[in-house]
């Protein structure tokens, strides 16, 4: 499983900010695995980063969502490489297939199966970019075959303006600055809205639920 969390920030996993509780699930995962924190971003837009991650072709200022299909598929494509190893390759996208030509682009680069928000029921409860991360992860669990070796690339969409998931219904604890742990209040400078922080928290919450369900299913 390769989860690409759209717009996600790494700072909540820094020791200084962990007490906010924005990344409890990812921090637990990294504490029990291998965690690399010295990275440069692939690009400053979602598809450009996705393209660089899945094709292993660095972003050079050109959107390759359609340009890529003017040439042979990239031999460096993660889908092509895993297919050589005998894996089924799947892509799960929380939005819709028309966005940035992602479905056709990924199929051209060798993905065997493509799933989008349409396969998870269409619009989200809040109706914006697609489906909430939880529904996307449930789709992953429903569509992966435990009897096959598979590479499953998952691109989430919930941490994105206009931030319409009801994060308080999910359990997000902060409604005002007064709700922060006392030691953390000094770090809040108003640079993020509570909706933004709530959706940052939600991305972590959703991947934690997914891991809880996936571990027993894929021992």
PDB file of C-alpha atoms in Angstrom:
ATOM      1  CA  UNK A   1       0.000   0.000   0.000  1.00  0.00           C
ATOM      2  CA  UNK A   2       1.409   3.366  -1.056  1.00  0.00           C
ATOM      3  CA  UNK A   3      -0.772   6.126   0.382  1.00  0.00           C
ATOM      4  CA  UNK A   4      -0.303   9.597  -1.089  1.00  0.00           C
ATOM      5  CA  UNK A   5      -2.148  11.979   1.223  1.00  0.00           C
ATOM      6  CA  UNK A   6      -3.040  15.080  -0.749  1.00  0.00           C
ATOM      7  CA  UNK A   7      -1.616  18.296   0.743  1.00  0.00           C
ATOM      8  CA  UNK A   8      -0.576  16.508   3.922  1.00  0.00           C
ATOM      9  CA  UNK A   9       2.039  18.191   6.086  1.00  0.00           C
ATOM     10  CA  UNK A  10       4.782  16.442   8.037  1.00  0.00           C
ATOM     11  CA  UNK A  11       5.104  19.013  10.807  1.00  0.00           C
ATOM     12  CA  UNK A  12       2.443  17.400  13.066  1.00  0.00           C
ATOM     13  CA  UNK A  13       4.805  14.441  13.486  1.00  0.00           C
ATOM     14  CA  UNK A  14       7.629  16.616  14.777  1.00  0.00           C
ATOM     15  CA  UNK A  15       8.206  16.122  18.516  1.00  0.00           C
ATOM     16  CA  UNK A  16       7.585  19.821  19.126  1.00  0.00           C
ATOM     17  CA  UNK A  17       4.037  19.649  17.754  1.00  0.00           C
ATOM     18  CA  UNK A  18       2.974  16.091  18.583  1.00  0.00           C
ATOM     19  CA  UNK A  19       1.025  17.199  21.687  1.00  0.00           C
ATOM     20  CA  UNK A  20      -1.523  18.872  19.396  1.00  0.00           C
ATOM     21  CA  UNK A  21      -2.625  15.327  18.555  1.00  0.00           C
ATOM     22  CA  UNK A  22      -2.968  15.965  14.832  1.00  0.00           C
ATOM     23  CA  UNK A  23      -0.885  12.917  13.884  1.00  0.00           C
ATOM     24  CA  UNK A  24      -1.385  10.288  16.572  1.00  0.00           C
ATOM     25  CA  UNK A  25      -2.094   7.491  14.078  1.00  0.00           C
ATOM     26  CA  UNK A  26       0.755   8.239  11.675  1.00  0.00           C
ATOM     27  CA  UNK A  27       3.135   8.771  14.578  1.00  0.00           C
ATOM     28  CA  UNK A  28       2.232   5.342  15.945  1.00  0.00           C
ATOM     29  CA  UNK A  29       2.784   3.807  12.517  1.00  0.00           C
ATOM     30  CA  UNK A  30       6.169   5.497  12.103  1.00  0.00           C
ATOM     31  CA  UNK A  31       7.210   4.615  15.667  1.00  0.00           C
ATOM     32  CA  UNK A  32       6.646   0.954  14.832  1.00  0.00           C
ATOM     33  CA  UNK A  33       8.265   1.098  11.405  1.00  0.00           C
ATOM     34  CA  UNK A  34      10.801   3.146   9.491  1.00  0.00           C
ATOM     35  CA  UNK A  35      10.353   6.898   9.254  1.00  0.00           C
ATOM     36  CA  UNK A  36      12.306   9.180   6.930  1.00  0.00           C
ATOM     37  CA  UNK A  37      11.836  12.879   7.575  1.00  0.00           C
ATOM     38  CA  UNK A  38      14.437  14.459   5.272  1.00  0.00           C
ATOM     39  CA  UNK A  39      12.600  14.988   2.015  1.00  0.00           C
ATOM     40  CA  UNK A  40      12.050  17.677  -0.588  1.00  0.00           C
ATOM     41  CA  UNK A  41       8.572  17.915  -2.095  1.00  0.00           C
ATOM     42  CA  UNK A  42       8.176  16.507  -5.585  1.00  0.00           C
ATOM     43  CA  UNK A  43       6.187  19.570  -6.687  1.00  0.00           C
ATOM     44  CA  UNK A  44       3.753  22.176  -5.362  1.00  0.00           C
ATOM     45  CA  UNK A  45       0.596  20.756  -6.936  1.00  0.00           C
ATOM     46  CA  UNK A  46      -1.106  17.407  -6.410  1.00  0.00           C
ATOM     47  CA  UNK A  47      -0.911  15.925  -9.880  1.00  0.00           C
ATOM     48  CA  UNK A  48       2.676  17.051 -10.432  1.00  0.00           C
ATOM     49  CA  UNK A  49       3.651  15.286  -7.202  1.00  0.00           C
ATOM     50  CA  UNK A  50       1.557  12.245  -8.062  1.00  0.00           C
ATOM     51  CA  UNK A  51       3.139  12.065 -11.514  1.00  0.00           C
ATOM     52  CA  UNK A  52       6.653  12.256 -10.109  1.00  0.00           C
ATOM     53  CA  UNK A  53       5.890   9.636  -7.460  1.00  0.00           C
ATOM     54  CA  UNK A  54       4.295   7.096  -9.791  1.00  0.00           C
ATOM     55  CA  UNK A  55       6.453   7.553 -12.903  1.00  0.00           C
ATOM     56  CA  UNK A  56       9.756   8.341 -11.164  1.00  0.00           C
ATOM     57  CA  UNK A  57      10.174  11.191 -13.650  1.00  0.00           C
ATOM     58  CA  UNK A  58      11.019  14.392 -11.735  1.00  0.00           C
ATOM     59  CA  UNK A  59       8.683  17.329 -12.178  1.00  0.00           C
ATOM     60  CA  UNK A  60      10.381  19.841 -14.492  1.00  0.00           C
ATOM     61  CA  UNK A  61       7.649  22.450 -14.817  1.00  0.00           C
ATOM     62  CA  UNK A  62       5.487  20.544 -17.324  1.00  0.00           C
ATOM     63  CA  UNK A  63       2.222  18.825 -16.399  1.00  0.00           C
ATOM     64  CA  UNK A  64       2.609  15.311 -17.805  1.00  0.00           C
ATOM     65  CA  UNK A  65      -1.033  14.257 -17.382  1.00  0.00           C
ATOM     66  CA  UNK A  66      -1.532  14.480 -21.158  1.00  0.00           C
ATOM     67  CA  UNK A  67       1.990  15.082 -22.429  1.00  0.00           C
ATOM     68  CA  UNK A  68       2.999  11.648 -21.204  1.00  0.00           C
ATOM     69  CA  UNK A  69       0.693   9.946 -23.672  1.00  0.00           C
ATOM     70  CA  UNK A  70       2.521  11.488 -26.622  1.00  0.00           C
ATOM     71  CA  UNK A  71       5.468   9.204 -25.867  1.00  0.00           C
ATOM     72  CA  UNK A  72       6.024   5.604 -24.908  1.00  0.00           C
ATOM     73  CA  UNK A  73       5.033   4.772 -21.313  1.00  0.00           C
ATOM     74  CA  UNK A  74       7.881   5.461 -18.923  1.00  0.00           C
ATOM     75  CA  UNK A  75       9.971   2.377 -18.189  1.00  0.00           C
ATOM     76  CA  UNK A  76      10.466   3.827 -14.703  1.00  0.00           C
ATOM     77  CA  UNK A  77       6.722   3.720 -13.940  1.00  0.00           C
ATOM     78  CA  UNK A  78       6.048   2.136 -10.550  1.00  0.00           C
ATOM     79  CA  UNK A  79       3.179   0.224 -12.146  1.00  0.00           C
ATOM     80  CA  UNK A  80       5.400  -1.200 -14.892  1.00  0.00           C
ATOM     81  CA  UNK A  81       8.105  -2.180 -12.406  1.00  0.00           C
ATOM     82  CA  UNK A  82       5.718  -3.980 -10.060  1.00  0.00           C
ATOM     83  CA  UNK A  83       4.021  -5.774 -12.949  1.00  0.00           C
ATOM     84  CA  UNK A  84       7.433  -7.169 -13.900  1.00  0.00           C
ATOM     85  CA  UNK A  85       7.634  -8.560 -10.364  1.00  0.00           C
ATOM     86  CA  UNK A  86       4.295 -10.302 -10.818  1.00  0.00           C
ATOM     87  CA  UNK A  87       2.106  -7.900  -8.855  1.00  0.00           C
ATOM     88  CA  UNK A  88      -1.386  -6.769  -9.776  1.00  0.00           C
ATOM     89  CA  UNK A  89      -1.350  -2.953  -9.767  1.00  0.00           C
ATOM     90  CA  UNK A  90      -4.291  -0.901  -8.534  1.00  0.00           C
ATOM     91  CA  UNK A  91      -4.882   2.827  -8.175  1.00  0.00           C
ATOM     92  CA  UNK A  92      -7.524   4.193  -5.815  1.00  0.00           C
ATOM     93  CA  UNK A  93      -8.334   7.900  -6.157  1.00  0.00           C
ATOM     94  CA  UNK A  94     -10.754   9.688  -3.838  1.00  0.00           C
ATOM     95  CA  UNK A  95     -11.855  12.091  -6.582  1.00  0.00           C
ATOM     96  CA  UNK A  96     -13.179  11.502 -10.077  1.00  0.00           C
ATOM     97  CA  UNK A  97     -11.437   9.956 -13.059  1.00  0.00           C
ATOM     98  CA  UNK A  98     -11.656  13.079 -15.227  1.00  0.00           C
ATOM     99  CA  UNK A  99      -9.451  15.088 -12.861  1.00  0.00           C
ATOM    100  CA  UNK A 100      -6.137  15.770 -14.598  1.00  0.00           C
ATOM    101  CA  UNK A 101      -6.794  12.821 -16.927  1.00  0.00           C
ATOM    102  CA  UNK A 102      -5.653  10.634 -14.025  1.00  0.00           C
ATOM    103  CA  UNK A 103      -7.453   7.461 -15.095  1.00  0.00           C
ATOM    104  CA  UNK A 104      -6.183   7.390 -18.672  1.00  0.00           C
ATOM    105  CA  UNK A 105      -2.746   8.612 -17.640  1.00  0.00           C
ATOM    106  CA  UNK A 106      -2.349   5.867 -15.041  1.00  0.00           C
ATOM    107  CA  UNK A 107      -3.651   3.149 -17.354  1.00  0.00           C
ATOM    108  CA  UNK A 108      -1.195   4.298 -20.009  1.00  0.00           C
ATOM    109  CA  UNK A 109       1.592   4.061 -17.445  1.00  0.00           C
ATOM    110  CA  UNK A 110       0.610   0.462 -16.740  1.00  0.00           C
ATOM    111  CA  UNK A 111      -1.876   0.317 -13.866  1.00  0.00           C
ATOM    112  CA  UNK A 112      -4.099  -2.751 -14.147  1.00  0.00           C
ATOM    113  CA  UNK A 113      -7.155  -1.432 -12.334  1.00  0.00           C
ATOM    114  CA  UNK A 114      -8.338   2.107 -11.588  1.00  0.00           C
ATOM    115  CA  UNK A 115     -10.926   3.009  -8.968  1.00  0.00           C
ATOM    116  CA  UNK A 116     -12.335   6.454  -8.187  1.00  0.00           C
ATOM    117  CA  UNK A 117     -15.009   8.157  -6.099  1.00  0.00           C
ATOM    118  CA  UNK A 118     -17.618   6.776  -8.494  1.00  0.00           C
ATOM    119  CA  UNK A 119     -16.780   3.250  -7.339  1.00  0.00           C
ATOM    120  CA  UNK A 120     -17.192   4.356  -3.717  1.00  0.00           C
ATOM    121  CA  UNK A 121     -20.648   5.801  -4.180  1.00  0.00           C
ATOM    122  CA  UNK A 122     -20.053   9.082  -5.999  1.00  0.00           C
ATOM    123  CA  UNK A 123     -20.207  12.390  -4.154  1.00  0.00           C
ATOM    124  CA  UNK A 124     -19.107  12.599  -0.560  1.00  0.00           C
ATOM    125  CA  UNK A 125     -21.522  13.342   2.247  1.00  0.00           C
ATOM    126  CA  UNK A 126     -20.383  16.945   1.963  1.00  0.00           C
ATOM    127  CA  UNK A 127     -20.111  16.876  -1.829  1.00  0.00           C
ATOM    128  CA  UNK A 128     -16.939  18.527  -3.062  1.00  0.00           C
ATOM    129  CA  UNK A 129     -13.926  16.703  -4.466  1.00  0.00           C
ATOM    130  CA  UNK A 130     -15.164  13.163  -4.183  1.00  0.00           C
ATOM    131  CA  UNK A 131     -15.518  10.865  -1.200  1.00  0.00           C
ATOM    132  CA  UNK A 132     -14.161  11.159   2.307  1.00  0.00           C
ATOM    133  CA  UNK A 133     -10.942   9.301   2.996  1.00  0.00           C
ATOM    134  CA  UNK A 134     -12.771   6.703   5.090  1.00  0.00           C
ATOM    135  CA  UNK A 135     -14.946   5.695   2.140  1.00  0.00           C
ATOM    136  CA  UNK A 136     -11.915   5.548  -0.119  1.00  0.00           C
ATOM    137  CA  UNK A 137     -10.072   3.266   2.299  1.00  0.00           C
ATOM    138  CA  UNK A 138     -13.151   1.044   2.626  1.00  0.00           C
ATOM    139  CA  UNK A 139     -13.151   0.747  -1.174  1.00  0.00           C
ATOM    140  CA  UNK A 140      -9.512  -0.354  -1.020  1.00  0.00           C
ATOM    141  CA  UNK A 141     -10.379  -3.060   1.493  1.00  0.00           C
ATOM    142  CA  UNK A 142     -13.285  -4.228  -0.657  1.00  0.00           C
ATOM    143  CA  UNK A 143     -11.353  -4.387  -3.927  1.00  0.00           C
ATOM    144  CA  UNK A 144      -7.989  -5.869  -2.924  1.00  0.00           C
ATOM    145  CA  UNK A 145      -7.580  -9.625  -3.202  1.00  0.00           C
ATOM    146  CA  UNK A 146      -5.810 -11.272  -0.261  1.00  0.00           C
ATOM    147  CA  UNK A 147      -4.783 -14.187  -2.506  1.00  0.00           C
ATOM    148  CA  UNK A 148      -2.806 -11.994  -4.909  1.00  0.00           C
ATOM    149  CA  UNK A 149       0.360  -9.971  -4.644  1.00  0.00           C
ATOM    150  CA  UNK A 150      -0.716  -6.414  -5.364  1.00  0.00           C
ATOM    151  CA  UNK A 151       0.597  -2.859  -5.327  1.00  0.00           C
ATOM    152  CA  UNK A 152      -2.162  -0.496  -4.256  1.00  0.00           C
ATOM    153  CA  UNK A 153      -1.531   3.223  -4.756  1.00  0.00           C
ATOM    154  CA  UNK A 154      -4.055   5.337  -2.839  1.00  0.00           C
ATOM    155  CA  UNK A 155      -4.486   9.078  -3.455  1.00  0.00           C
ATOM    156  CA  UNK A 156      -6.650  10.776  -0.831  1.00  0.00           C
ATOM    157  CA  UNK A 157      -8.532  14.059  -1.286  1.00  0.00           C
ATOM    158  CA  UNK A 158     -10.164  15.103   2.003  1.00  0.00           C
ATOM    159  CA  UNK A 159      -7.434  17.498   3.180  1.00  0.00           C
ATOM    160  CA  UNK A 160      -8.317  20.127   0.624  1.00  0.00           C
ATOM    161  CA  UNK A 161     -10.218  23.398   0.486  1.00  0.00           C
ATOM    162  CA  UNK A 162     -13.103  24.105   0.948  1.00  0.00           C
ATOM    163  CA  UNK A 163     -12.745  21.653   3.886  1.00  0.00           C
ATOM    164  CA  UNK A 164     -16.260  20.293   4.056  1.00  0.00           C
ATOM    165  CA  UNK A 165     -15.942  17.061   6.060  1.00  0.00           C
ATOM    166  CA  UNK A 166     -17.816  17.310   9.382  1.00  0.00           C
ATOM    167  CA  UNK A 167     -14.678  16.741  11.434  1.00  0.00           C
ATOM    168  CA  UNK A 168     -16.441  17.476  14.726  1.00  0.00           C
ATOM    169  CA  UNK A 169     -18.791  14.568  14.108  1.00  0.00           C
ATOM    170  CA  UNK A 170     -15.645  12.432  13.660  1.00  0.00           C
ATOM    171  CA  UNK A 171     -14.220  13.586  17.000  1.00  0.00           C
ATOM    172  CA  UNK A 172     -11.960  16.572  16.268  1.00  0.00           C
ATOM    173  CA  UNK A 173     -11.484  18.152  19.714  1.00  0.00           C
ATOM    174  CA  UNK A 174     -10.655  21.816  19.005  1.00  0.00           C
ATOM    175  CA  UNK A 175     -13.209  24.521  18.313  1.00  0.00           C
ATOM    176  CA  UNK A 176     -11.274  27.514  19.655  1.00  0.00           C
ATOM    177  CA  UNK A 177      -7.738  28.308  20.682  1.00  0.00           C
ATOM    178  CA  UNK A 178      -8.779  27.830  24.309  1.00  0.00           C
ATOM    179  CA  UNK A 179      -9.253  24.113  23.640  1.00  0.00           C
ATOM    180  CA  UNK A 180      -5.565  23.528  22.862  1.00  0.00           C
ATOM    181  CA  UNK A 181      -3.344  21.888  25.473  1.00  0.00           C
ATOM    182  CA  UNK A 182      -1.888  24.685  27.582  1.00  0.00           C
ATOM    183  CA  UNK A 183       1.680  24.042  26.434  1.00  0.00           C
ATOM    184  CA  UNK A 184       0.663  24.247  22.776  1.00  0.00           C
ATOM    185  CA  UNK A 185      -1.202  27.555  22.808  1.00  0.00           C
ATOM    186  CA  UNK A 186       2.027  29.508  22.285  1.00  0.00           C
ATOM    187  CA  UNK A 187       2.523  27.821  18.903  1.00  0.00           C
ATOM    188  CA  UNK A 188      -0.795  28.855  17.411  1.00  0.00           C
ATOM    189  CA  UNK A 189      -0.388  32.004  15.306  1.00  0.00           C
ATOM    190  CA  UNK A 190      -3.631  31.937  13.344  1.00  0.00           C
ATOM    191  CA  UNK A 191      -1.888  30.698  10.198  1.00  0.00           C
ATOM    192  CA  UNK A 192      -4.365  27.825   9.846  1.00  0.00           C
ATOM    193  CA  UNK A 193      -8.107  27.875  10.344  1.00  0.00           C
ATOM    194  CA  UNK A 194      -9.765  25.325  12.594  1.00  0.00           C
ATOM    195  CA  UNK A 195     -11.333  23.771   9.503  1.00  0.00           C
ATOM    196  CA  UNK A 196      -7.856  23.246   8.053  1.00  0.00           C
ATOM    197  CA  UNK A 197      -6.516  21.784  11.278  1.00  0.00           C
ATOM    198  CA  UNK A 198      -9.574  19.583  11.557  1.00  0.00           C
ATOM    199  CA  UNK A 199      -9.035  18.153   8.089  1.00  0.00           C
ATOM    200  CA  UNK A 200      -5.345  17.638   8.807  1.00  0.00           C
ATOM    201  CA  UNK A 201      -6.445  15.680  11.886  1.00  0.00           C
ATOM    202  CA  UNK A 202      -9.056  13.828   9.816  1.00  0.00           C
ATOM    203  CA  UNK A 203      -6.487  12.561   7.303  1.00  0.00           C
ATOM    204  CA  UNK A 204      -4.608  10.986  10.193  1.00  0.00           C
ATOM    205  CA  UNK A 205      -7.809   9.632  11.752  1.00  0.00           C
ATOM    206  CA  UNK A 206      -8.885   7.977   8.497  1.00  0.00           C
ATOM    207  CA  UNK A 207      -5.560   6.282   7.779  1.00  0.00           C
ATOM    208  CA  UNK A 208      -5.525   5.010  11.353  1.00  0.00           C
ATOM    209  CA  UNK A 209      -8.936   3.386  10.890  1.00  0.00           C
ATOM    210  CA  UNK A 210      -7.712   1.866   7.631  1.00  0.00           C
ATOM    211  CA  UNK A 211      -4.611   0.415   9.266  1.00  0.00           C
ATOM    212  CA  UNK A 212      -6.727  -1.057  12.048  1.00  0.00           C
ATOM    213  CA  UNK A 213      -8.877  -2.893   9.508  1.00  0.00           C
ATOM    214  CA  UNK A 214      -6.054  -3.793   7.106  1.00  0.00           C
ATOM    215  CA  UNK A 215      -3.623  -5.368   9.562  1.00  0.00           C
ATOM    216  CA  UNK A 216      -5.811  -8.395  10.366  1.00  0.00           C
ATOM    217  CA  UNK A 217      -6.831  -8.790   6.721  1.00  0.00           C
ATOM    218  CA  UNK A 218      -3.275  -8.627   5.343  1.00  0.00           C
ATOM    219  CA  UNK A 219      -1.060 -10.255   7.985  1.00  0.00           C
TER     220      UNK A 219
END
